[in-house]
Every structure is written in C-alpha cells, then in structure tokens.
Short mmCIF file of C-alpha atoms and ligand atoms in Angstrom, two decimals:
data_model
loop_
_atom_site.label_atom_id
_atom_site.label_comp_id
_atom_site.label_asym_id
_atom_site.label_seq_id
_atom_site.Cartn_x
_atom_site.Cartn_y
_atom_site.Cartn_z
CA THR A 267 0.00 0.00 0.00
CA SER A 268 1.18 3.47 -0.70
CA ASN A 269 1.08 5.63 2.40
CA THR A 270 2.19 9.18 2.97
CA GLY A 271 4.07 10.27 6.08
CA TYR A 272 3.17 13.61 7.68
CA ILE A 273 5.14 15.67 10.16
CA TRP A 274 3.80 18.55 12.20
CA ASN A 275 4.61 19.70 15.74
CA THR A 276 2.86 22.34 17.83
CA LEU A 277 6.17 24.11 18.38
CA TYR A 278 6.40 24.83 14.62
CA GLY A 279 3.44 27.18 15.27
CA TRP A 280 5.22 28.98 18.10
CA THR A 281 8.11 30.65 16.32
CA ASP A 282 8.43 34.28 17.45
CA THR A 283 8.88 36.47 14.36
CA GLY A 284 8.64 39.76 16.31
CA SER A 285 6.35 42.74 15.84
CA GLY A 286 7.61 43.98 12.47
CA GLY A 287 5.94 43.23 9.14
CA LEU A 288 9.19 42.48 7.34
CA LEU A 289 11.54 45.15 8.75
CA PRO A 290 11.57 45.60 12.55
CA PRO A 291 9.40 48.47 13.92
CA SER A 292 11.21 51.82 13.99
CA VAL A 293 9.93 55.28 14.90
CA GLU A 294 12.83 56.80 12.96
CA SER A 295 11.83 55.12 9.71
CA LEU A 296 8.11 55.14 10.59
CA THR A 297 7.81 51.36 10.13
CA GLN A 298 4.89 50.66 12.46
CA PRO A 299 4.60 47.51 14.59
CA ILE A 300 2.04 45.05 13.14
CA GLY A 301 0.29 41.95 14.47
CA HIS A 302 1.75 39.49 12.01
CA HIS A 303 5.20 39.41 10.42
CA VAL A 304 5.08 38.06 6.84
CA ALA A 305 6.72 34.89 8.20
CA HIS A 306 4.34 34.54 11.20
CA PRO A 307 3.80 30.81 11.94
CA ASP A 308 0.00 31.11 11.73
CA THR A 309 0.26 30.66 7.95
CA LYS A 310 1.68 27.16 8.35
CA ARG A 311 -0.55 26.36 11.32
CA ARG A 312 -3.54 27.17 9.08
CA LEU A 313 -2.27 24.65 6.55
CA HIS A 314 -2.08 22.04 9.32
CA GLU A 315 -5.63 22.94 10.38
CA LEU A 316 -6.95 22.56 6.82
CA ILE A 317 -5.25 19.16 6.58
CA SER A 318 -7.07 18.24 9.79
CA ALA A 319 -10.46 19.86 9.03
CA SER A 320 -10.61 18.39 5.51
CA GLY A 321 -10.11 14.90 6.95
CA LEU A 322 -6.96 14.37 4.87
CA ILE A 323 -5.02 13.83 8.11
CA ASP A 324 -6.86 10.51 8.56
CA SER A 325 -5.17 9.21 5.40
CA LEU A 326 -1.68 10.25 6.51
CA GLU A 327 0.78 8.40 8.75
CA GLN A 328 1.89 10.75 11.53
CA ILE A 329 5.65 10.76 12.01
CA ASP A 330 7.00 12.34 15.21
CA ALA A 331 9.77 14.90 14.77
CA GLN A 332 12.84 14.53 17.01
CA PRO A 333 15.27 17.42 17.52
CA ALA A 334 18.31 17.26 15.24
CA THR A 335 21.54 16.75 17.14
CA GLU A 336 24.59 19.01 16.99
CA ALA A 337 26.26 16.32 14.85
CA ASP A 338 23.33 16.42 12.41
CA VAL A 339 23.71 20.21 12.06
CA LEU A 340 27.51 20.16 11.80
CA ARG A 341 27.37 17.92 8.68
CA VAL A 342 26.40 21.08 6.77
CA HIS A 343 26.98 24.12 9.04
CA ASP A 344 30.17 25.27 10.71
CA LYS A 345 30.36 25.25 14.50
CA ALA A 346 30.56 29.01 14.75
CA HIS A 347 27.07 29.30 13.25
CA TYR A 348 25.66 26.56 15.48
CA ASP A 349 27.19 28.11 18.61
CA ARG A 350 25.99 31.60 17.71
CA ILE A 351 22.41 30.43 17.27
CA LEU A 352 22.45 28.69 20.66
CA ALA A 353 24.01 31.72 22.33
CA GLU A 354 21.47 34.17 20.87
CA SER A 355 18.62 31.80 21.65
CA ALA A 356 19.62 32.05 25.32
CA LEU A 357 19.14 35.83 25.31
CA PRO A 358 15.94 37.12 26.97
CA LYS A 359 14.49 38.28 23.64
CA GLY A 360 16.21 35.77 21.39
CA GLY A 361 18.27 36.78 18.40
CA ASP A 362 18.63 36.68 14.62
CA ALA A 363 19.45 33.85 12.19
CA GLY A 364 22.27 35.91 10.68
CA ASP A 365 21.14 38.54 8.18
CA GLY A 366 19.55 40.97 10.64
CA VAL A 367 16.04 40.47 9.24
CA SER A 368 15.41 36.90 10.46
CA PRO A 369 14.47 37.20 14.14
CA PHE A 370 13.80 34.30 16.48
CA GLY A 371 12.65 34.30 20.10
CA HIS A 372 14.14 33.08 23.37
CA GLY A 373 14.67 29.32 23.05
CA GLY A 374 14.12 29.53 19.29
CA HIS A 375 17.06 27.18 18.67
CA GLN A 376 14.89 24.36 19.98
CA ILE A 377 12.28 24.93 17.27
CA ALA A 378 14.95 25.26 14.60
CA LEU A 379 16.49 21.95 15.72
CA LEU A 380 13.02 20.36 15.71
CA ALA A 381 12.48 21.58 12.11
CA ALA A 382 15.77 20.06 10.97
CA GLY A 383 14.97 16.90 12.95
CA GLY A 384 11.56 16.68 11.30
CA ALA A 385 13.27 16.72 7.90
CA ILE A 386 15.62 13.94 9.02
CA GLU A 387 12.73 11.82 10.37
CA ALA A 388 10.83 12.18 7.10
CA VAL A 389 13.87 11.06 5.08
CA ARG A 390 14.55 8.18 7.48
CA ALA A 391 10.95 6.91 7.24
CA VAL A 392 10.87 7.12 3.42
CA VAL A 393 14.28 5.48 2.87
CA ALA A 394 13.37 2.75 5.39
CA GLY A 395 10.19 2.10 3.39
CA GLN A 396 7.98 2.82 6.41
CA VAL A 397 6.08 5.25 4.16
CA SER A 398 6.14 5.71 0.35
CA ASN A 399 6.60 9.47 0.46
CA ALA A 400 6.24 12.23 3.06
CA TYR A 401 5.31 15.84 3.69
CA ALA A 402 7.13 17.54 6.59
CA LEU A 403 5.22 20.68 7.55
CA ILE A 404 8.21 22.06 9.42
CA ASN A 405 9.01 25.62 10.55
CA PRO A 406 11.25 27.67 10.55
CA PRO A 407 12.24 27.11 6.91
CA GLY A 408 15.82 26.32 5.86
CA HIS A 409 16.67 26.72 2.17
CA HIS A 410 18.38 30.14 2.47
CA ALA A 411 20.63 29.06 5.36
CA GLU A 412 24.26 28.76 4.21
CA ARG A 413 27.17 26.86 5.83
CA SER A 414 28.15 29.77 8.01
CA THR A 415 24.98 31.83 8.43
CA GLY A 416 21.21 31.84 8.60
CA ARG A 417 19.35 34.03 6.10
CA GLY A 418 15.90 34.84 4.75
CA PHE A 419 14.02 33.61 7.84
CA CYS A 420 16.06 30.36 7.75
CA THR A 421 18.18 29.30 10.76
CA PHE A 422 19.48 25.81 9.89
CA ASN A 423 19.23 24.36 6.37
CA ASN A 424 16.68 21.61 6.99
CA GLY A 425 16.90 20.20 3.44
CA ALA A 426 20.70 20.17 3.38
CA ILE A 427 20.81 18.55 6.84
CA ALA A 428 18.38 15.87 5.63
CA ALA A 429 20.34 15.30 2.39
CA ALA A 430 23.65 15.02 4.29
CA TYR A 431 22.00 12.56 6.69
CA ALA A 432 20.81 10.47 3.72
CA VAL A 433 24.32 10.38 2.19
CA GLU A 434 26.50 10.10 5.32
CA VAL A 435 24.25 8.04 7.62
CA LEU A 436 21.95 6.12 5.26
CA GLY A 437 24.68 5.61 2.66
CA LEU A 438 22.83 6.99 -0.37
CA LYS A 439 25.09 7.97 -3.28
CA ARG A 440 22.85 10.40 -5.17
CA VAL A 441 20.25 12.73 -3.63
CA ALA A 442 18.39 15.41 -5.60
CA ILE A 443 16.97 18.57 -4.07
CA VAL A 444 14.20 20.18 -6.18
CA ASP A 445 13.47 23.67 -4.87
CA TRP A 446 10.13 25.01 -6.16
CA ASP A 447 10.01 27.74 -3.51
CA VAL A 448 9.80 31.01 -5.45
CA HIS A 449 13.12 32.24 -3.99
CA HIS A 450 16.56 30.92 -4.97
CA GLY A 451 17.76 27.88 -3.03
CA ASN A 452 21.11 29.55 -2.28
CA GLY A 453 21.72 27.50 0.90
CA ALA A 454 22.01 24.06 -0.70
CA GLN A 455 24.03 25.65 -3.53
CA ASP A 456 26.50 27.08 -0.96
CA ILE A 457 26.68 23.82 1.01
CA PHE A 458 26.77 21.21 -1.79
CA GLY A 459 28.23 23.33 -4.63
CA ASP A 460 31.39 21.19 -4.92
CA SER A 461 29.66 17.79 -4.56
CA ALA A 462 28.14 15.52 -7.21
CA GLU A 463 26.42 13.49 -4.46
CA VAL A 464 23.66 16.10 -4.24
CA LEU A 465 22.05 17.54 -7.38
CA ASN A 466 20.56 20.91 -6.45
CA ILE A 467 17.84 22.22 -8.80
CA SER A 468 16.20 25.56 -8.06
CA VAL A 469 13.31 27.07 -10.05
CA HIS A 470 12.71 30.62 -8.84
CA GLN A 471 11.67 34.14 -9.73
CA ASP A 472 14.75 35.78 -11.24
CA ARG A 473 16.61 38.01 -8.72
CA CYS A 474 13.75 38.07 -6.20
CA PHE A 475 15.66 36.84 -3.13
CA PRO A 476 18.58 36.69 -2.65
CA SER A 477 18.79 39.28 -5.39
CA ASP A 478 22.42 38.45 -6.18
CA SER A 479 22.27 34.68 -6.77
CA GLY A 480 20.39 31.98 -8.67
CA PHE A 481 21.76 32.72 -12.14
CA ARG A 482 22.13 29.97 -14.78
CA GLU A 483 25.87 30.54 -14.81
CA GLU A 484 26.14 29.30 -11.19
CA ARG A 485 26.69 25.59 -11.86
CA GLY A 486 28.84 24.26 -8.97
CA ALA A 487 32.60 23.81 -8.74
CA GLY A 488 35.10 20.97 -9.10
CA GLU A 489 33.38 17.60 -8.71
CA GLY A 490 30.15 19.49 -8.31
CA HIS A 491 30.30 21.29 -11.67
CA GLY A 492 26.99 20.70 -13.43
CA TYR A 493 25.22 19.53 -10.24
CA THR A 494 23.88 22.96 -9.39
CA LEU A 495 21.07 23.79 -11.83
CA ASN A 496 19.40 27.20 -11.62
CA VAL A 497 16.23 27.99 -13.57
CA PRO A 498 15.47 31.70 -13.07
CA LEU A 499 12.02 32.71 -14.34
CA PRO A 500 10.77 36.20 -15.31
CA PRO A 501 8.21 37.67 -12.86
CA GLY A 502 4.56 36.93 -13.61
CA GLY A 503 4.95 33.22 -14.38
CA GLY A 504 2.17 30.78 -13.55
CA SER A 505 1.48 27.12 -14.30
CA GLY A 506 2.37 27.58 -17.98
CA ALA A 507 5.93 28.57 -17.10
CA TYR A 508 6.34 26.14 -14.22
CA ASP A 509 4.99 23.14 -16.15
CA TYR A 510 7.31 23.93 -19.06
CA ALA A 511 10.28 24.36 -16.69
CA PHE A 512 9.57 21.01 -15.05
CA ASP A 513 8.90 19.17 -18.33
CA THR A 514 11.98 20.50 -20.16
CA VAL A 515 14.53 21.02 -17.34
CA VAL A 516 13.71 19.51 -13.94
CA LEU A 517 12.41 16.09 -15.03
CA PRO A 518 15.09 15.50 -17.71
CA ALA A 519 17.76 16.43 -15.12
CA LEU A 520 16.32 13.92 -12.63
CA ARG A 521 16.11 11.21 -15.32
CA ALA A 522 19.77 11.83 -16.18
CA TYR A 523 20.95 11.88 -12.54
CA LYS A 524 18.76 9.00 -11.29
CA PRO A 525 18.72 10.07 -7.63
CA GLU A 526 17.96 7.46 -4.96
CA LEU A 527 15.90 10.09 -3.12
CA ILE A 528 14.20 13.34 -4.17
CA ILE A 529 13.86 16.07 -1.54
CA VAL A 530 11.52 18.95 -2.43
CA ALA A 531 12.06 22.38 -0.92
CA SER A 532 8.32 23.00 -0.98
CA GLY A 533 7.52 26.67 -0.60
CA PHE A 534 4.17 28.09 -1.76
CA ASP A 535 5.37 31.68 -2.23
CA ALA A 536 5.09 31.30 -6.04
CA SER A 537 1.36 31.58 -5.47
CA ILE A 538 -0.59 34.45 -6.96
CA MET A 539 -1.54 35.70 -3.46
CA ASP A 540 1.95 35.78 -1.99
CA PRO A 541 3.32 39.11 -0.70
CA LEU A 542 7.02 38.26 -1.16
CA ALA A 543 7.16 37.47 -4.88
CA ARG A 544 5.40 38.19 -8.16
CA MET A 545 4.39 34.82 -9.62
CA MET A 546 0.90 33.56 -10.41
CA MET A 547 0.63 29.91 -9.34
CA ARG A 548 -2.61 28.48 -7.95
CA SER A 549 -3.28 25.35 -5.87
CA GLU A 550 -3.95 23.25 -8.98
CA GLY A 551 -0.61 24.34 -10.40
CA PHE A 552 1.20 23.05 -7.33
CA ARG A 553 -0.79 19.82 -7.50
CA GLY A 554 0.46 19.40 -11.05
CA LEU A 555 4.11 19.85 -10.01
CA ALA A 556 3.66 17.29 -7.23
CA ARG A 557 2.19 14.84 -9.78
CA LYS A 558 5.12 15.33 -12.13
CA LEU A 559 7.66 14.68 -9.35
CA MET A 560 5.75 11.63 -8.10
CA ASP A 561 5.72 10.11 -11.59
CA CYS A 562 9.43 10.86 -11.99
CA ALA A 563 10.23 9.45 -8.51
CA ALA A 564 8.36 6.25 -9.42
CA GLU A 565 10.67 6.01 -12.47
CA VAL A 566 14.01 6.83 -10.86
CA SER A 567 13.94 6.68 -7.02
CA GLN A 568 11.51 3.86 -6.18
CA GLY A 569 8.96 6.58 -5.46
CA ARG A 570 11.11 8.06 -2.69
CA LEU A 571 9.98 11.69 -2.42
CA VAL A 572 10.19 13.92 0.69
CA CYS A 573 8.62 17.39 0.69
CA LEU A 574 9.90 19.88 3.29
CA GLN A 575 7.95 23.08 3.97
CA GLU A 576 9.88 26.22 3.08
CA GLY A 577 8.31 29.65 2.36
CA GLY A 578 4.73 30.71 1.65
CA TYR A 579 3.33 33.91 3.21
CA SER A 580 -0.35 34.18 2.29
CA PRO A 581 -2.30 32.91 5.33
CA ILE A 582 -5.35 32.89 3.05
CA TYR A 583 -3.93 30.81 0.23
CA VAL A 584 -1.02 28.68 1.49
CA PRO A 585 -3.50 26.25 3.10
CA PHE A 586 -5.13 25.47 -0.26
CA CYS A 587 -1.80 25.11 -2.06
CA GLY A 588 -0.49 22.72 0.59
CA LEU A 589 -3.69 20.69 0.71
CA ALA A 590 -3.49 20.12 -3.06
CA VAL A 591 0.10 18.87 -2.86
CA ILE A 592 -0.45 16.57 0.13
CA GLU A 593 -3.67 15.13 -1.39
CA GLU A 594 -1.66 14.31 -4.51
CA LEU A 595 1.15 12.69 -2.50
CA ALA A 596 -1.39 10.59 -0.60
CA GLY A 597 -3.46 9.78 -3.72
CA VAL A 598 -6.53 10.97 -1.84
CA SER A 599 -9.22 13.51 -2.76
CA THR A 600 -11.02 15.04 0.21
CA GLY A 601 -13.42 16.78 -2.19
CA THR A 602 -12.33 20.14 -0.79
CA ALA A 603 -12.54 22.53 -3.73
CA ASP A 604 -10.19 25.51 -3.62
CA ALA A 605 -12.88 28.18 -3.22
CA TYR A 606 -10.42 30.81 -4.46
CA THR A 607 -9.85 29.17 -7.87
CA PRO A 608 -12.69 30.97 -9.72
CA ILE A 609 -11.49 34.39 -8.55
CA LEU A 610 -7.77 33.78 -8.93
CA GLY A 611 -8.10 31.78 -12.16
CA ALA A 612 -9.60 34.84 -13.82
CA MET A 613 -6.33 36.72 -13.34
CA GLY A 614 -4.26 34.75 -15.88
CA GLY A 615 -0.87 33.10 -15.50
CA ASP A 616 -1.70 29.80 -17.24
CA ALA A 617 -0.24 30.56 -20.66
CA LEU A 618 3.48 30.04 -21.35
CA LEU A 619 4.73 33.37 -22.72
CA ASP A 620 7.57 33.66 -25.24
CA HIS A 621 10.03 35.39 -22.88
CA GLU A 622 9.36 32.66 -20.28
CA ARG A 623 9.97 29.91 -22.86
CA ASP A 624 13.20 31.61 -23.96
CA ALA A 625 14.53 31.80 -20.36
CA ILE A 626 13.66 28.16 -19.69
CA ASP A 627 15.17 26.93 -22.98
CA LEU A 628 18.49 28.48 -21.93
CA ALA A 629 18.43 26.44 -18.71
CA ALA A 630 17.39 23.25 -20.53
CA ALA A 631 20.73 23.30 -22.36
CA LEU A 632 22.52 22.75 -19.02
CA VAL A 633 20.95 19.34 -18.44
CA ALA A 634 23.35 17.74 -20.95
CA ASP A 635 26.20 17.91 -18.40
CA ILE A 636 24.38 15.81 -15.76
CA ARG A 637 25.40 12.13 -15.57
C1 9RB B 187 13.67 43.33 4.83
C2 9RB B 187 15.05 43.23 4.32
N1 9RB B 187 15.93 44.24 4.37
N2 9RB B 187 17.06 43.79 3.84
C3 9RB B 187 18.29 44.62 3.77
C4 9RB B 187 16.91 42.50 3.43
C5 9RB B 187 17.92 41.62 2.79
C6 9RB B 187 15.63 42.12 3.72
N3 9RB B 187 15.12 40.86 3.50
N4 9RB B 187 14.13 40.65 2.73
C7 9RB B 187 13.65 39.36 2.48
C8 9RB B 187 13.87 38.30 3.37
C9 9RB B 187 13.37 37.04 3.07
C10 9RB B 187 12.66 36.84 1.88
C11 9RB B 187 12.10 35.52 1.49
C12 9RB B 187 12.23 34.43 2.21
C13 9RB B 187 11.65 33.17 1.70
O1 9RB B 187 10.50 32.91 1.66
N5 9RB B 187 12.42 32.28 1.16
O2 9RB B 187 11.95 31.11 0.71
C14 9RB B 187 12.44 37.90 1.02
C15 9RB B 187 12.93 39.14 1.31
ZN1 ZN B 188 10.52 31.66 -0.52
#
C-alpha cells in the first residue's frame, strides 16, 4: 500500500517572528509595529488545520519529529554558526538567524532543531520504506541558510541537513533537491556546490531573493560542476511557465541523474496571493508539479519523495496550495474545492509566454552535463 508520512509539531506554530511586518518596527523610519510578520507561523498552522479539518489527516501516517543533534547540524553548518544560534537563543528576547532580518525568540534554537529533525525523520521513514513518500510541515524554513549563516528567515538548512543525513548516515550515493520555492535555493548551492552526491535544482523568480544569486551561470565547482542547476524565471509566471520548466529542465535532469531520493524544498510563495514574490501559481498548479515529481520518482527513485515546507506567506492561500500537494502525495481527494480558484483563475498566468519559454530553454541546455 502506498502511504504518505506527515510531520507537524505544535512548536512549529510557536516561532516568534517579532512585531515587524518584514523590517523591525522603527519610529525613525516610521515602520509601524504590526500583528503578524510576513513569516508569522499562523500561515503554516492554518495549513495544518486545513489538513485536519478536511479529513486528509486521517489518510496520513503521523511521524513524530525529534530534535536534530549538533552532529546532524555540523554535517552542513560550521560550528561558529551553530554556537551563535544557541548563544542568541539564550538571550531574553532571542536573536537573529544571521542577516539581521530573520528574528527568532528566546529558546528559538529548539524549534529550529526540531524543524531540521523533522526533515531527518521524514527522510529516514521514506528510505526505510515505512512510508512511500512524506510531507514535513516544518518551521522555521531552511533553504536560504548557508554553511556559516542563517538568512531569509532560515536558521538551519533543513533540506541540506536531511540530504547530508541520507548520504552520510543512510549511505545513499545520489540525492536530488528540487526547490520550487519562489526564492533561490542559495543555501544548498553554498553547502553542496562542490559535490556531485547532491544535485541541487532551483526554479525561482529571477533576482527576487537573494537578489544576487540563482543565475544559470552558477553551476557548482570541481566535482560538483553541473550539479547545481538554476532555472530563473521572469516575474509573472504561472502554471504555464512552471509546467514547461519542469517538463523540459527539472524532469530531464532527474532522469539523467537517477537520484535514490528526491527532496523537495516545498515553498508556496510562487502563489498568486503571496506578498514576497510576483508569480501567479494556484493550488492546482502546485498539484500538477507534485504529480510530475511523483511520476518521476516512481521512475528513478523507487517513489522516494520527501517534501519539506519552506516559504509561503499568504495565510489565506497557502492552506489550499499545501492541501493540493499533500492530497496528490497521498493519492486521496477530500473533495475540498479551492474556493479561491474561480477568482484567482480569472487573473491569468496559465499561458506560457515567449520570454518565459526563452529563459527556460536556456536552462534546458545545461541538463546535458548531468550524468
Ligand atoms: C527586509 C530586508 N531588508 N534587507 C536589507 C533584506 C535583505 C531584507 N530581507 N528581505 C527578504 C527576506 C526574506 C525573503 C524571502 C524568504 C523566503 O520565503 N524564502 O523562501 C524575502 C525578502
Ligand atoms: Zn521563498
């Protein structure tokens, strides 16, 4: 039987993102305090509640997250970063992941370790065959965290920690990370850039965040040359662009690399309602991407597919995007229609435009170097 593992923990809903909206409050710059930071955990808690309220949770196998250990973290981060996070977490009001705009509260290191540990548990359960695939609704996210610093709301790189665990502890030889979060997966690129054991594919809005990375020319170094694959997309892309990018770049790259495990950096900030990017995906579009990766995983990795929650900042719409993906993973329909589809579908985004095709065709040429 095909069963889907699911990870959630109450603490993922307790991250303290402070009282700023994106920048911290400041009377000098007249940035007012606000109830919810763009990265407030309620957005992901609402996804968990929709999974529960729709009944989908009854078709999922709950997997309990365990905190990652220091050894788990040090496979991809340097000790200075780990020690700084623990030190700042001990401060009365917590600290920052590393870029000055990624706050966490007192004791926040515990939640960050639980997020990384949730990613590890999901990979362990899938590789052990306990479940066919898994969705880890973890928080805080990880894909911007680099070896020596946190960044973009990310403290530890959950996906990189899980991939390193799969290679160094489970003995896998080839792991692919597919990052469909709308922002560049700079963290895994920084951490695995010189390794052919991890193929890192990122499809993202061109120069959205970080604004200085994610270009096609960034392809990895040494042994790793060719195993970093960046697919920057022009703003305004929807399912037309994403489907074409997956069909002509992502899936051919996976078929060439034949990973033993596919990890998805699953952010929903490419959605049409997201405040931190300018793409036009809807829940059905994400369902389609999940379907494509499941079919490819069945072909190359014995179906082994682990989705890890990354970004996604619309508390209204992330729940419907996540429900669509997890229904697809589980092969279950709860009959919950996305009530926003009629309104959002009228806004466009489904056609593949010429300038999008041109950008994607340039990335498709890079697949030839993957063996
Ligand atoms: C504010 C501010 N001020 N400055 C100087 C900088 C660098 C600022 N960060 N902006 C950000 C931070 C994070 C994201 C997206 C995260 C995500 O969802 N990744 O998946 C986007 C913009
Ligand atoms: Zn993002």
